[in-house]
XYZ file of C-alpha atoms in Angstrom:
445
model
C -7.481 -23.269 14.226
C -4.600 -21.364 12.661
C -2.130 -24.157 13.237
C -4.513 -26.790 11.915
C -4.910 -24.850 8.723
C -1.184 -24.324 8.535
C -0.335 -27.952 8.045
C -2.267 -27.875 4.800
C -1.427 -24.327 3.791
C 2.151 -23.847 2.648
C 1.913 -22.569 -0.902
C -1.504 -24.210 -1.274
C -0.219 -26.110 -4.296
C 0.350 -22.825 -6.128
C 3.399 -22.450 -8.322
C 5.089 -19.673 -10.246
C 7.819 -19.571 -12.851
C 10.210 -16.708 -13.500
C 11.690 -15.433 -16.745
C 13.676 -12.403 -17.826
C 13.699 -10.774 -21.256
C 16.890 -9.464 -22.812
C 15.814 -5.882 -22.044
C 15.585 -6.686 -18.325
C 11.812 -7.131 -17.928
C 11.088 -9.733 -15.274
C 8.141 -12.025 -16.038
C 6.320 -14.187 -13.484
C 3.723 -16.734 -14.615
C 1.328 -18.707 -12.416
C -1.006 -21.200 -14.045
C -4.461 -21.774 -12.512
C -7.323 -23.295 -14.499
C -9.974 -23.124 -11.777
C -11.871 -20.338 -13.565
C -11.570 -19.013 -17.144
C -10.031 -15.687 -16.133
C -6.524 -14.297 -15.911
C -4.870 -11.279 -14.339
C -2.079 -9.145 -15.741
C -0.233 -7.074 -13.143
C 2.664 -4.739 -13.843
C 4.742 -3.180 -11.060
C 7.173 -0.351 -11.778
C 9.862 0.160 -9.161
C 8.955 3.797 -8.593
C 6.905 5.481 -5.900
C 6.840 8.686 -3.943
C 10.116 7.762 -2.186
C 11.901 8.337 -5.516
C 10.666 11.944 -5.787
C 12.622 15.042 -4.871
C 11.606 18.141 -2.944
C 9.558 20.512 -5.081
C 8.371 17.761 -7.398
C 6.273 15.575 -5.113
C 3.258 13.823 -6.614
C 4.888 12.954 -9.966
C 4.642 9.197 -9.392
C 0.927 9.450 -8.699
C 0.379 11.913 -11.542
C 1.970 9.385 -13.862
C -0.403 6.689 -12.708
C -3.131 8.890 -14.233
C -1.161 9.872 -17.327
C -0.719 6.188 -18.186
C -4.472 6.021 -18.820
C -4.529 9.176 -20.967
C -3.474 7.505 -24.199
C -0.394 6.140 -25.946
C 0.828 5.830 -29.523
C -1.822 3.394 -30.776
C -4.448 3.806 -28.043
C -5.935 7.283 -27.870
C -7.775 9.059 -25.063
C -9.688 6.633 -22.863
C -9.029 3.761 -25.232
C -7.314 1.617 -22.592
C -10.440 1.626 -20.427
C -12.751 1.152 -23.403
C -10.866 -1.814 -24.845
C -10.479 -3.664 -21.532
C -14.042 -3.078 -20.366
C -15.385 -3.812 -23.832
C -13.660 -7.200 -23.644
C -15.331 -7.972 -20.307
C -12.356 -7.054 -18.146
C -11.629 -4.672 -15.278
C -8.588 -2.486 -14.661
C -6.983 0.126 -12.466
C -3.687 1.463 -11.148
C -2.373 2.605 -7.765
C 0.639 4.446 -6.362
C 2.386 3.949 -3.040
C 5.604 5.052 -1.366
C 7.485 2.173 -2.989
C 5.888 1.298 -6.316
C 3.339 2.118 -9.015
C 1.208 -0.731 -10.344
C -1.243 -1.315 -13.185
C -3.526 -4.313 -13.511
C -6.228 -5.923 -15.603
C -8.414 -8.947 -14.901
C -9.600 -10.427 -18.177
C -11.528 -13.351 -19.611
C -8.769 -15.862 -20.284
C -9.017 -15.532 -24.067
C -8.369 -11.765 -23.816
C -4.994 -11.896 -22.054
C -3.148 -10.984 -25.231
C -5.108 -7.728 -25.442
C -4.057 -6.703 -21.912
C -0.418 -7.482 -22.665
C -0.511 -5.468 -25.885
C -2.080 -2.496 -24.100
C 0.499 -2.503 -21.296
C 3.351 -2.820 -23.770
C 2.021 -0.011 -25.946
C 2.013 2.500 -23.116
C 5.346 1.319 -21.709
C 6.933 1.665 -25.117
C 5.170 4.684 -26.575
C 3.494 6.884 -23.970
C 5.811 9.792 -24.786
C 4.365 9.915 -28.296
C 0.994 10.906 -26.814
C 2.121 12.933 -23.803
C 1.483 16.618 -24.492
C 0.460 19.773 -22.633
C -3.244 19.017 -23.026
C -3.058 15.555 -21.456
C -0.739 16.890 -18.761
C -3.190 19.649 -17.781
C -6.132 17.287 -17.962
C -4.654 14.768 -15.534
C -3.110 17.443 -13.308
C -6.654 18.730 -12.719
C -7.927 15.188 -12.102
C -5.276 14.562 -9.456
C -5.899 17.916 -7.769
C -9.602 17.121 -7.626
C -8.809 13.675 -6.197
C -6.773 15.357 -3.501
C -9.707 17.604 -2.611
C -12.162 14.709 -2.504
C -10.022 12.216 -0.590
C -7.807 14.405 1.588
C -8.729 18.048 1.937
C -12.525 18.017 2.077
C -13.410 14.905 4.100
C -13.317 14.383 7.887
C -9.886 13.176 9.055
C -8.789 13.206 5.390
C -5.381 14.740 6.043
C -4.531 12.389 8.937
C -2.334 10.097 6.844
C -0.405 13.022 5.393
C 0.042 14.747 8.758
C 1.123 11.609 10.644
C 3.542 10.576 7.916
C 5.157 14.021 8.017
C 5.519 13.681 11.804
C 6.797 10.108 11.776
C 9.454 10.665 9.094
C 11.655 13.766 9.486
C 11.959 16.567 6.946
C 14.102 15.428 4.022
C 13.322 11.735 4.542
C 12.079 10.002 1.347
C 8.863 8.932 3.125
C 8.169 12.357 4.679
C 5.589 13.165 1.990
C 2.727 10.960 0.776
C 2.119 9.826 -2.817
C -0.693 12.326 -3.438
C 1.837 15.199 -3.411
C 1.143 18.840 -2.683
C -1.027 21.230 -4.695
C 1.943 23.579 -5.153
C 4.185 20.810 -6.503
C 1.456 19.537 -8.827
C 1.102 23.063 -10.210
C 4.880 23.392 -10.595
C 5.408 20.141 -12.536
C 6.250 20.762 -16.195
C 5.780 18.610 -19.264
C 9.543 18.114 -19.406
C 9.525 16.942 -15.758
C 6.957 14.330 -16.721
C 8.880 13.208 -19.793
C 12.112 12.820 -17.832
C 10.274 10.907 -15.121
C 8.869 8.492 -17.692
C 12.200 7.946 -19.415
C 13.878 7.210 -16.092
C 11.375 4.889 -14.444
C 9.027 3.454 -17.082
C 11.573 1.123 -18.607
C 11.364 -2.675 -18.874
C 14.428 -3.157 -16.674
C 12.571 -1.295 -13.891
C 9.439 -3.434 -14.033
C 7.958 -6.819 -13.188
C 4.944 -8.277 -14.970
C 2.937 -11.167 -13.524
C 0.289 -13.105 -15.438
C -1.847 -15.410 -13.316
C -4.797 -17.638 -14.092
C -6.148 -19.755 -16.929
C -3.138 -19.344 -19.191
C -0.850 -21.372 -21.401
C 2.542 -20.340 -19.960
C 4.450 -20.985 -23.181
C 2.018 -18.962 -25.280
C 1.841 -16.193 -22.673
C 5.612 -15.879 -22.517
C 5.706 -15.705 -26.329
C 3.205 -12.821 -26.244
C 5.233 -11.003 -23.593
C 8.353 -11.365 -25.743
C 6.455 -10.242 -28.846
C 5.037 -7.058 -27.350
C 7.618 -6.058 -24.728
C 10.833 -7.501 -26.128
C 11.648 -4.596 -28.451
C 11.163 -1.852 -25.837
C 14.597 -0.405 -25.067
C 16.136 -0.490 -21.636
C 17.064 2.660 -19.698
C 19.942 2.914 -17.244
C 19.434 6.427 -15.846
C 17.615 5.469 -12.652
C 19.240 6.433 -9.383
C 18.604 4.302 -6.278
C 16.069 5.792 -3.850
C 17.453 7.856 -1.019
C 18.303 5.968 2.144
C 15.232 5.537 4.321
C 17.055 4.111 7.355
C 16.225 5.594 10.771
C 16.957 4.636 14.396
C 14.829 1.768 15.694
C 12.715 4.137 17.789
C 11.829 7.821 17.603
C 13.339 8.593 20.986
C 10.466 10.862 21.961
C 6.844 11.668 21.299
C 5.843 14.015 18.483
C 2.414 15.568 18.731
C -0.009 17.736 16.755
C -3.517 18.890 17.635
C -5.861 19.564 14.721
C -9.060 21.563 15.102
C -11.385 20.748 12.229
C -15.044 20.204 11.451
C -14.990 16.490 12.310
C -17.872 14.485 13.811
C -15.948 13.188 16.836
C -12.691 13.604 18.712
C -10.028 11.212 17.507
C -6.705 9.876 18.702
C -4.386 8.667 15.959
C -0.786 7.591 16.322
C 2.011 6.126 14.221
C 4.587 3.899 15.953
C 7.951 3.180 14.322
C 8.199 -0.562 13.657
C 10.627 -2.952 11.890
C 11.115 -3.023 8.126
C 8.925 -5.351 6.076
C 10.550 -8.632 5.114
C 11.889 -9.352 8.617
C 10.735 -11.716 11.358
C 10.326 -8.682 13.576
C 7.815 -7.146 11.125
C 5.790 -10.359 11.147
C 5.885 -10.351 14.958
C 4.711 -6.730 14.951
C 1.860 -7.625 12.613
C 0.701 -10.288 15.062
C 1.025 -7.877 17.994
C -1.126 -5.244 16.302
C -3.665 -7.877 15.259
C -4.062 -8.991 18.887
C -4.266 -5.383 20.067
C -6.420 -3.806 17.392
C -7.339 -6.189 14.598
C -11.117 -6.400 14.738
C -13.849 -6.765 17.329
C -12.078 -9.503 19.284
C -9.004 -7.314 19.843
C -7.880 -5.953 23.207
C -8.404 -2.295 22.342
C -11.878 -2.857 20.935
C -12.858 -4.898 23.991
C -11.486 -2.274 26.368
C -12.518 0.997 24.718
C -15.633 0.146 22.713
C -17.199 -2.791 24.514
C -16.197 -2.356 28.187
C -15.528 1.344 28.810
C -17.755 2.585 25.941
C -15.426 5.565 25.589
C -14.871 4.968 21.866
C -17.035 4.034 18.916
C -14.133 2.537 16.957
C -10.610 1.393 17.784
C -8.175 -0.144 15.342
C -4.443 -0.850 15.187
C -2.822 -2.039 11.969
C 0.560 -2.330 10.275
C 1.651 -0.297 7.278
C 4.422 -2.529 5.949
C 7.318 -0.707 4.317
C 10.490 -2.226 2.913
C 12.646 0.852 2.368
C 11.965 2.545 5.699
C 10.677 1.569 9.133
C 7.100 0.329 8.972
C 4.359 2.169 10.858
C 1.926 0.821 13.435
C -1.253 2.786 12.785
C -3.548 3.463 15.762
C -6.974 4.992 15.075
C -9.529 5.634 17.837
C -12.744 7.664 17.429
C -14.146 8.755 20.787
C -17.684 8.538 22.073
C -19.473 11.854 22.571
C -18.284 13.755 25.622
C -15.107 11.698 26.106
C -11.788 13.536 26.242
C -8.754 12.284 24.322
C -6.452 12.125 27.401
C -8.775 9.504 28.911
C -8.553 7.417 25.741
C -4.792 7.843 25.553
C -4.315 6.721 29.156
C -6.370 3.579 28.502
C -4.429 2.805 25.306
C -1.089 3.198 27.077
C -2.285 0.967 29.887
C -3.269 -1.793 27.452
C -0.008 -1.512 25.498
C 2.069 -1.636 28.694
C 0.176 -4.693 29.904
C 0.688 -6.407 26.562
C 4.416 -5.585 26.542
C 4.698 -7.059 30.033
C 2.601 -10.202 29.543
C 2.628 -10.851 25.788
C -0.231 -12.565 23.981
C -2.112 -15.533 25.385
C -2.026 -18.837 23.541
C -5.588 -18.252 22.378
C -4.746 -14.748 21.132
C -1.732 -16.031 19.190
C -3.812 -18.741 17.551
C -6.573 -16.317 16.649
C -4.174 -13.673 15.280
C -2.240 -16.201 13.206
C -5.500 -17.601 11.841
C -6.635 -14.068 10.955
C -3.429 -13.253 9.081
C -3.538 -16.641 7.375
C -7.091 -15.983 6.188
C -6.048 -12.580 4.830
C -3.136 -14.223 2.987
C -5.463 -16.876 1.537
C -7.909 -14.161 0.466
C -5.133 -12.349 -1.421
C -3.788 -15.440 -3.128
C -7.265 -16.872 -3.708
C -7.966 -14.478 -6.590
C -5.873 -14.266 -9.734
C -5.561 -10.481 -9.322
C -4.479 -10.744 -5.685
C -1.920 -13.435 -6.461
C -0.480 -11.485 -9.384
C -0.103 -8.427 -7.163
C 1.628 -10.413 -4.402
C 4.032 -12.041 -6.877
C 4.969 -8.597 -8.221
C 5.342 -7.197 -4.714
C 7.824 -9.806 -3.579
C 9.726 -9.626 -6.871
C 10.118 -5.822 -6.763
C 10.664 -5.281 -3.035
C 12.488 -8.480 -2.061
C 13.853 -9.867 -5.315
C 11.989 -13.195 -5.187
C 8.347 -13.675 -6.227
C 8.346 -17.202 -4.763
C 8.301 -15.640 -1.286
C 4.669 -14.654 -1.907
C 3.634 -18.304 -1.923
C 5.152 -19.052 1.490
C 4.605 -15.752 3.328
C 2.067 -17.273 5.706
C 4.550 -19.926 6.856
C 6.815 -17.209 8.182
C 3.977 -15.574 10.108
C 2.923 -18.902 11.607
C 6.503 -19.596 12.684
C 6.585 -16.543 14.973
C 6.485 -17.272 18.705
C 4.583 -15.486 21.455
C 7.919 -14.442 22.934
C 8.897 -12.673 19.710
C 5.552 -10.850 19.696
C 6.040 -9.764 23.296
C 9.601 -8.618 22.568
C 8.691 -6.404 19.608
C 5.796 -4.893 21.566
C 8.039 -4.098 24.535
C 10.666 -2.537 22.274
C 8.373 -0.391 20.119
C 4.838 0.139 21.446
C 5.864 2.873 23.857
C 4.876 6.540 24.244
C 8.417 7.658 23.317
C 8.187 5.906 19.953
C 5.184 7.491 18.355
C 3.819 10.458 16.466
C 0.410 11.491 17.798
C -2.397 13.311 16.033
C -5.375 14.561 18.045
C -8.523 15.777 16.317
C -10.717 18.242 18.190
C -14.033 19.230 16.576
C -14.504 22.956 15.990
C -17.979 22.383 17.455
C -18.327 19.981 20.385
C -20.313 16.857 19.374
C -23.702 16.560 21.023
C -24.089 13.940 23.739
C -25.584 10.729 22.438
C -24.270 11.094 18.892
C -22.611 8.006 17.513
C -19.988 8.067 14.838
C -19.054 5.258 12.482
C -15.391 4.684 11.849
C -14.059 6.876 9.078
C -12.065 4.863 6.520
C -8.902 6.143 4.943
């Protein structure tokens, strides 16, 4: 199935052109007249890996400040103008980038470009103590709602801190700590903006029902006069040994509905054949209800209510293989862990079957097609490959590289990395034992 689709996949007939303004802004355009919509996506090459100790969370705080108003757009004006024009918008922060995006009716693309340019060029004119305090409180409340006050909410933060040693640029997550959010000053925020929110530190992609020549003229009109900034320092080195060389472990007693086993395995950097092989390995092992771990733990043994294994791709540090198993009532974590290790050892010894390879490649191909099938998804992928790997065209052929991986490569990466001495483990124990017969749905992160 996967290989049949492959022959016709390639870039799917999609194209993209690249341009660069005099101030360093990289522009990627992809024309698609299938529907009368267009997406504008802007990636800044700044994430939590660029932060320093004592000032974590600034990248994410700035994601919020960018919606607080700029020189010509006050308060919530960005939201009001985009939504009033029939569009949608948002922003997100990760370890490696901060992005902002709008999906608009095609005839409203100019508005989105003007809005993005206004806040890139003039946010400092509107950034004051009031807006800083406002968004600081919003971020702190987001932390409470998504991390501190939900079952398993701190798992990502705890496992990341275990998997990457103290002082490593990926040791802390983008949300930052409450103490650091409180400590951040207005001058910290202004310096952060001057350093990272410059056109020569950004990529903008416009995808959809556009006239490329007109769109490029608008980009030049609104962004071309924004000055460059050369004060950015490269992120700290995120290199680590290929494996952890031992098992790190933490037991957490919290008010959670079920025991859980979570683990992070150190895997190859994104952008390599080995990372693609690891993605296929984790898909076979834990990617959905046809996976080995689901079949073993949920369907056969009935010792778990959910079992997943996925890849967190990272370019500037080793990627993480993310294992997440929620136990059935009355089942102890050591029993689950023994079964997981048995399945991983068997996979490392035997590798995937031909059927498993075909199914996993088809699954990753479908996910790739889903991303590139929408104008917003394609714009995001073009920005991602431009910022992290220097070439947006790689987004259009990413699936070819996955489909070129062999079963032997998948087996090799599993044998090298999916071992007990190459993982950080987090065990959740409920403060009150779950009653027998209770069933727990998988908790999303």
